[in-house]
Structures are given as C-alpha cells and as structure tokens.
Coordinates of C-alpha atoms in Angstrom, one line a residue:
M1 CA -23.8 -7.8 21.0
S2 CA -22.0 -7.4 17.9
S3 CA -18.3 -7.9 17.7
H4 CA -17.9 -4.1 17.1
S5 CA -20.2 -3.0 20.0
I6 CA -17.5 -1.3 22.0
L7 CA -17.5 1.3 19.1
A8 CA -21.5 1.4 18.9
S9 CA -21.8 4.6 20.9
S10 CA -18.4 6.1 19.9
R11 CA -17.6 8.7 17.3
I12 CA -15.0 7.4 14.8
A13 CA -13.0 10.5 13.1
V14 CA -11.2 9.0 9.6
L15 CA -8.4 11.7 8.7
G16 CA -7.9 11.3 5.1
Y17 CA -9.9 10.3 2.4
G18 CA -7.9 8.5 -0.4
S19 CA -8.0 4.8 -1.2
Q20 CA -8.0 3.6 2.2
G21 CA -9.9 6.5 3.9
R22 CA -12.9 6.5 1.8
A23 CA -12.9 2.4 2.1
H24 CA -12.8 2.5 5.9
A25 CA -15.3 5.2 6.5
L26 CA -17.7 3.9 4.1
N27 CA -17.5 0.3 5.6
L28 CA -17.5 1.6 9.2
R29 CA -20.8 3.8 8.5
D30 CA -22.4 0.7 6.7
S31 CA -21.7 -1.4 9.9
G32 CA -23.6 1.0 12.0
L33 CA -21.0 3.2 13.3
D34 CA -20.7 7.1 13.7
V35 CA -18.2 8.3 11.5
V36 CA -16.8 11.9 10.6
V37 CA -14.3 12.8 8.0
G38 CA -11.4 15.3 8.9
L39 CA -10.1 17.3 5.8
R40 CA -8.8 20.4 4.7
P41 CA -11.8 22.2 3.6
N42 CA -12.6 22.6 -0.2
G43 CA -10.2 20.2 -1.4
P44 CA -10.7 17.5 -3.6
T45 CA -11.3 14.7 -1.5
S46 CA -13.3 17.1 0.9
H47 CA -15.9 17.3 -2.3
K48 CA -15.9 13.4 -2.7
A49 CA -16.4 13.1 1.1
K50 CA -19.3 15.3 1.1
A51 CA -21.0 13.7 -2.2
D52 CA -20.8 10.3 -0.1
G53 CA -23.0 11.8 2.6
F54 CA -20.2 12.4 5.5
T55 CA -20.0 15.1 7.6
V56 CA -16.5 16.9 6.8
L57 CA -14.9 18.8 9.3
E58 CA -11.2 20.5 9.7
P59 CA -8.9 18.0 11.1
A60 CA -8.7 19.5 14.7
E61 CA -12.3 19.7 14.8
A62 CA -12.9 16.2 13.9
V63 CA -10.5 14.9 16.3
R64 CA -11.8 17.0 19.3
G65 CA -15.0 15.2 19.3
A66 CA -13.7 11.5 18.6
D67 CA -13.5 8.6 20.5
L68 CA -11.2 6.9 17.8
V69 CA -9.0 8.8 15.4
A70 CA -7.9 6.8 12.1
V71 CA -4.9 8.3 10.5
L72 CA -5.2 7.4 7.0
T73 CA -3.2 10.2 5.3
P74 CA 0.3 9.4 3.8
D75 CA 3.1 8.6 5.7
M76 CA 5.1 12.1 5.5
V77 CA 2.4 14.2 6.2
Q78 CA 1.2 12.4 9.6
P79 CA 3.9 14.0 12.1
A80 CA 2.6 17.5 11.2
L81 CA -0.9 16.5 11.4
Y82 CA -0.4 14.9 14.8
R83 CA 1.4 18.2 16.3
E84 CA -1.1 20.4 14.9
A85 CA -4.5 18.6 14.8
I86 CA -4.4 15.5 16.9
E87 CA -2.1 16.1 20.1
P88 CA -3.7 19.1 21.3
N89 CA -7.4 18.0 20.7
I90 CA -7.6 14.0 21.1
K91 CA -9.4 13.5 24.5
S92 CA -8.1 11.5 27.2
G93 CA -8.7 7.7 26.7
A94 CA -9.4 7.7 23.1
A95 CA -7.9 5.7 20.4
L96 CA -5.3 6.7 17.9
L97 CA -5.4 4.3 14.9
F98 CA -2.9 3.9 12.2
A99 CA -2.8 1.7 9.0
H100 CA 1.0 1.6 9.1
G101 CA 3.3 1.7 12.0
F102 CA 6.0 3.8 10.3
N103 CA 5.8 7.3 12.1
V104 CA 5.1 5.8 15.8
H105 CA 7.9 2.8 15.2
F106 CA 10.5 5.1 14.0
G107 CA 9.7 7.9 16.5
Q108 CA 8.5 10.6 14.2
I109 CA 5.3 10.6 16.3
N110 CA 5.6 10.2 20.1
P111 CA 2.0 9.8 21.0
R112 CA 0.5 11.1 24.4
S113 CA 0.6 8.7 27.1
D114 CA -3.0 8.8 27.9
I115 CA -4.4 7.5 24.6
D116 CA -4.5 3.9 22.9
V117 CA -2.4 3.8 20.2
I118 CA -3.5 0.9 17.9
L119 CA -2.9 -0.6 14.3
V120 CA -5.3 -2.1 11.7
A121 CA -3.9 -2.7 8.1
P122 CA -6.1 -4.5 5.6
K123 CA -3.9 -6.9 3.5
G124 CA -5.5 -5.2 0.1
P125 CA -6.1 -2.0 -1.7
G126 CA -8.9 0.4 -0.6
A127 CA -10.9 -0.5 -3.5
L128 CA -10.8 -4.2 -2.6
V129 CA -11.6 -3.4 1.1
R130 CA -14.8 -1.6 -0.3
T131 CA -16.0 -4.0 -2.9
E132 CA -15.3 -7.1 -0.7
Y133 CA -17.3 -5.6 2.2
E134 CA -20.2 -4.8 -0.2
R135 CA -20.1 -8.3 -1.4
G136 CA -20.6 -9.5 2.2
R137 CA -17.1 -10.6 2.6
G138 CA -13.9 -8.9 3.8
V139 CA -10.3 -8.5 3.4
P140 CA -7.8 -10.3 5.9
C141 CA -6.3 -7.5 8.1
I142 CA -3.1 -7.3 10.8
W143 CA -3.8 -5.6 14.0
A144 CA -1.6 -4.4 16.8
V145 CA -1.7 -2.5 20.1
H146 CA 1.2 -0.2 20.9
Q147 CA -0.2 1.7 23.9
D148 CA -3.1 0.8 26.1
A149 CA -4.2 3.5 28.1
S150 CA -7.9 2.9 28.3
G151 CA -7.8 -1.0 29.2
Q152 CA -9.8 -1.6 26.0
A153 CA -7.2 -1.1 23.3
E154 CA -7.4 -4.6 22.2
A155 CA -11.2 -4.6 22.1
K156 CA -11.6 -1.5 20.2
T157 CA -8.8 -2.5 17.8
K158 CA -10.8 -5.9 16.8
A159 CA -14.0 -3.7 16.7
Y160 CA -12.6 -1.4 14.0
A161 CA -11.4 -4.4 12.2
D162 CA -14.5 -5.9 12.4
G163 CA -16.2 -2.6 11.2
I164 CA -14.2 -2.7 8.1
G165 CA -14.7 -6.2 7.2
G166 CA -11.7 -7.9 8.4
G167 CA -13.4 -10.0 10.9
R168 CA -15.4 -11.8 8.0
A169 CA -12.0 -12.9 6.6
M170 CA -9.1 -13.3 9.2
I171 CA -7.5 -11.0 11.7
I172 CA -4.0 -11.6 12.6
K173 CA -2.1 -10.2 15.6
T174 CA 1.3 -8.4 15.1
D175 CA 3.2 -5.4 16.5
F176 CA 4.2 -2.1 15.2
K177 CA 7.6 -3.1 14.7
E178 CA 6.8 -6.2 12.8
E179 CA 4.2 -4.5 10.7
T180 CA 6.5 -1.6 9.7
E181 CA 9.5 -3.7 8.9
T182 CA 8.2 -6.3 6.7
D183 CA 5.9 -3.8 4.8
L184 CA 9.0 -1.7 3.9
F185 CA 11.3 -4.8 3.0
G186 CA 8.3 -6.2 1.0
E187 CA 8.2 -3.1 -1.1
Q188 CA 11.8 -2.5 -1.3
A189 CA 13.3 -5.9 -1.9
V190 CA 10.3 -7.8 -3.8
L191 CA 7.3 -6.0 -4.9
C192 CA 8.1 -2.6 -5.9
G193 CA 12.1 -2.4 -6.1
G194 CA 13.0 -6.1 -6.6
A195 CA 10.8 -6.6 -9.4
S196 CA 10.9 -3.4 -11.4
E197 CA 14.8 -3.8 -11.4
L198 CA 14.4 -7.5 -12.5
V199 CA 12.1 -6.4 -15.2
I200 CA 14.4 -3.6 -16.2
A201 CA 17.4 -5.6 -16.3
G202 CA 15.7 -8.5 -18.4
F203 CA 14.5 -5.9 -20.8
E204 CA 18.0 -4.3 -21.4
T205 CA 19.8 -7.9 -21.7
L206 CA 17.3 -8.8 -24.6
V207 CA 17.7 -5.3 -26.3
E208 CA 21.4 -5.1 -25.8
A209 CA 21.7 -8.8 -27.5
G210 CA 19.8 -7.1 -30.5
Y211 CA 16.1 -8.3 -29.9
Q212 CA 13.3 -5.8 -30.9
P213 CA 12.1 -3.9 -27.8
E214 CA 8.7 -4.6 -28.5
I215 CA 9.4 -8.3 -28.1
A216 CA 11.5 -8.0 -24.9
Y217 CA 8.6 -5.9 -23.5
Y218 CA 6.2 -8.6 -24.1
E219 CA 8.3 -11.3 -22.7
V220 CA 9.7 -9.7 -19.6
M221 CA 6.7 -6.9 -18.4
H222 CA 3.5 -7.9 -20.1
E223 CA 3.4 -11.5 -19.3
L224 CA 4.8 -10.8 -15.7
K225 CA 0.8 -10.4 -14.6
L226 CA 0.1 -14.0 -15.8
I227 CA 2.6 -15.3 -13.2
V228 CA 1.6 -12.7 -10.4
D229 CA -1.9 -13.7 -10.9
L230 CA -1.1 -17.5 -10.4
F231 CA 1.1 -16.8 -7.4
Y232 CA -1.9 -14.7 -5.9
E233 CA -4.2 -17.1 -6.4
G234 CA -2.7 -20.3 -5.4
G235 CA 1.1 -19.8 -4.7
L236 CA 4.1 -21.5 -6.3
S237 CA 1.7 -24.8 -6.7
K238 CA -0.7 -23.1 -9.0
M239 CA 2.1 -21.4 -11.2
L240 CA 3.8 -24.7 -11.6
D241 CA 0.8 -26.3 -12.5
F242 CA 0.0 -23.6 -15.0
V243 CA 3.2 -23.1 -16.9
S244 CA 4.6 -25.6 -19.4
E245 CA 7.4 -28.3 -18.5
T246 CA 9.9 -26.2 -20.4
A247 CA 9.0 -23.2 -18.4
Q248 CA 9.2 -25.4 -15.0
Y249 CA 12.6 -26.7 -16.2
G250 CA 13.9 -23.5 -17.1
D251 CA 12.5 -21.9 -13.4
Y252 CA 14.5 -24.6 -11.7
V253 CA 17.8 -24.4 -13.5
S254 CA 18.2 -20.4 -14.2
G255 CA 16.1 -19.0 -11.5
P256 CA 18.9 -19.6 -8.9
R257 CA 21.5 -18.3 -11.3
V258 CA 19.7 -15.0 -11.5
V259 CA 18.5 -14.7 -8.1
D260 CA 21.1 -16.4 -6.0
A261 CA 22.9 -16.2 -2.6
G262 CA 24.3 -12.7 -3.2
V263 CA 20.8 -11.3 -4.0
K264 CA 19.7 -12.8 -0.9
A265 CA 22.8 -11.4 1.2
R266 CA 21.9 -8.2 -0.2
M267 CA 18.3 -8.4 0.7
K268 CA 19.5 -8.7 4.3
D269 CA 21.4 -5.6 3.7
V270 CA 18.4 -3.9 2.7
L271 CA 16.3 -5.3 5.8
T272 CA 19.2 -4.2 8.3
D273 CA 19.0 -0.6 7.0
I274 CA 15.2 -0.9 7.8
Q275 CA 15.5 -2.2 11.2
D276 CA 18.3 0.1 12.5
G277 CA 16.4 3.1 11.2
T278 CA 18.8 4.2 8.4
F279 CA 16.1 4.3 5.6
A280 CA 13.6 6.1 7.8
R281 CA 16.1 8.7 8.3
N282 CA 17.2 8.8 4.8
W283 CA 13.4 9.1 3.7
T284 CA 12.4 11.7 6.1
A285 CA 15.5 14.0 5.3
E286 CA 14.7 13.3 1.7
Y287 CA 11.1 14.6 2.2
A288 CA 12.2 17.5 4.1
A289 CA 14.8 18.7 1.5
G290 CA 11.9 18.8 -1.2
L291 CA 12.4 15.5 -2.7
P292 CA 15.5 16.1 -5.1
N293 CA 16.9 12.6 -5.2
Y294 CA 13.1 11.1 -5.1
K295 CA 12.2 13.2 -8.2
R296 CA 15.5 12.7 -10.2
L297 CA 15.1 8.5 -9.7
K298 CA 11.2 8.7 -10.6
Q299 CA 12.1 10.7 -13.8
A300 CA 15.0 8.2 -14.8
D301 CA 12.3 5.4 -14.4
L302 CA 9.6 7.2 -16.3
D303 CA 12.2 8.1 -18.9
H304 CA 13.5 4.3 -19.5
P305 CA 13.0 3.1 -22.8
I306 CA 10.8 0.3 -21.5
E307 CA 8.2 2.7 -20.7
Q308 CA 8.5 4.5 -24.4
V309 CA 8.1 1.0 -26.1
G310 CA 5.4 0.1 -23.5
A311 CA 3.2 3.1 -24.0
K312 CA 2.9 2.0 -27.9
L313 CA 2.1 -1.2 -27.0
R314 CA -0.5 -0.7 -24.5
A315 CA -2.3 1.6 -26.7
R316 CA -3.0 -1.5 -28.9
M317 CA -4.4 -3.3 -26.1
P318 CA -8.0 -1.9 -25.7
W319 CA -8.6 -4.4 -22.9
L320 CA -6.3 -2.6 -20.6
Q321 CA -8.3 0.5 -20.9
P322 CA -12.1 -0.9 -21.0
N323 CA -14.1 2.3 -20.8
T324 CA -12.1 4.3 -23.5
A325 CA -13.2 4.7 -27.2
P326 CA -10.8 3.4 -29.9
A327 CA -7.9 5.7 -30.3
A328 CA -5.8 6.2 -33.3
V329 CA -2.4 4.8 -32.9
A330 CA 0.6 5.3 -35.0
P331 CA 2.1 2.4 -36.8
L332 CA 4.8 0.6 -35.0
K333 CA 8.3 1.3 -36.6
K334 CA 9.3 -2.3 -38.5
A335 CA 12.2 -3.7 -37.1
G336 CA 15.3 -3.8 -39.8

C-alpha cells in the first residue's frame, strides 16, 4: 500500500489557487489522488485551474463532497471563508487542513468538534514545491494535528504531505502554536522586517556620509543575495569558506556591534507580542479597518531612495529579467 493510501479513495478540495494552492493541487493529482478546486467563478485563478484540467466548483460546493479540505487562501480571508463555505458544508469526520496555523491558533477560526484539524506546511515557495516534485524529489514539510475527530488525523496528515512530495524529503512534527509563532517571528525579526531594516539603515548610513547612492545600493542590497545563497546552501560554514579573510574578520568584530544584545532583547519583545496575541489582534483590526497603516507604511518603503536608485540599476542588469528584450535606459547621473 502506498503511503498516501488512506486518501486513495478520498476527494480532496483545494481552496485557493495561488502559488501554494496550484502546487499542492497538481502534486496531489499527479500522486493519483482525486482533487477538485474551490474558487469564486470567473476569477483569474479559476481560469488557470480550468486550464490545468481541474474541476472548479464554488467553495461551498467543493467542500460539500470532500473528505479533506485544504485551505490555501490568504490568512485574512480564511475566517469568512470558514463561516460561509466550510462550516455549514464540511461533513462529519472530514479533515480541515491548513498550511499556516494563524487563524486556528489565534481563535479567528474555531473549527467544529466533529472534524479533523491538521496542518502541512512545505518549507519552500509553491514554485519549488512543484518543480521538486516534477524532478522526483520533494520539499521538506512540517506537519501537525490540532484536533483528531476521526482517529485517523495523523495518517491523513502524513498522507497529504506524501501526496505533495514532502515524504520524499523529510517531514517534521510540530504543533499549531510552534508553527504559527516561529513563522511570524522569522518574518518579522529576520527575513522581512529585520533584513529590510538592516539594508535600509546601511544604505542611509553610507549616503549620509557622502558616498554615491549607486555604490551604497550595490554594497548593502545587491550583494546580500550572494551571502544569503551561501547561507541557504551551507549555513555559516559555507559563507565563511567563500568570503575573504578580511570580510571574515570584519564579520567577527563588527557584526556584534551592530546586532548587539539590545537587538536580541527587542527580538524577544517582538516574540512576546506574537505569543500573547498582540500582533494577531493588531493585524486583524488593521485588516478590518481597510489597511490604512499597512498602505501608508508600504508606500513609505516603495518611496524610499533605495528603491529609486535600485530601479535604475536593475534596468542595467539584464540577467535579472532573462526573458525580456534589452530596454533603452537613461544614463545615470554622474556623481559630482
């Protein structure tokens, strides 16, 4: 029997057809499972799912016939989707699967007690989940069971992870609390918030000291990819192998001056806001209010000088747009 045999005669409804939704649906189908896609009719993703050969149903109808419902829509639309399409229609003993535990962990969704509530989260973007599957490999997944009504929730969770290719790589057990809180912390303190603020502060420091913005951009934004790729491929050890001894010495003596104990203490404050629900409450209220602060803060980032300089420089780097014809670009202003 295959590892996903518990789902062999099940119908899986995938709600959402973005990056992860499409990858999951295609991989599950290629694993021999019965998949329908639940979407609003005539939306852009509806046409894409139909072009990929899926039966596309209204979300409520997709849920009605499903043994497992995978919720792969953005976090903030999930509570309404659950109330309107899932809760009235999901059958007793079916499984409700998430790829991120935010809404369940923070009580935005309180699932019915007669269904399984499970989580499978690939540790990579949807495009990678798909291409690795097509190569006969897989992306590692983390998995969790929040509620086991059927007595088979764990088996269903592992079978779904296998169906999208995770079992070919590695699956790691977690719980909704750990997955949600570590995911939010990583985004806020390091990957998105921390990294972008570090880059902007470095750019401003150089420009304010009189250096050319173009040079500053290359040093603190452009070259970051080289270092991140080394981290990704081989951790700190590979990065240290590939940079110069001068760079290594600068790392050892200056890194801790910039990211010091105060930074770690403030990271702990960020984590506390995540753990006690402050961030979730603020984000839910912000979304409900129509995103005024979100839009203002996003625009401030887009208007920052590093973006103006970067757009001009990236236009000179055709390898960043491999499928576009050469474009006419305005000459850069000479420093003087």
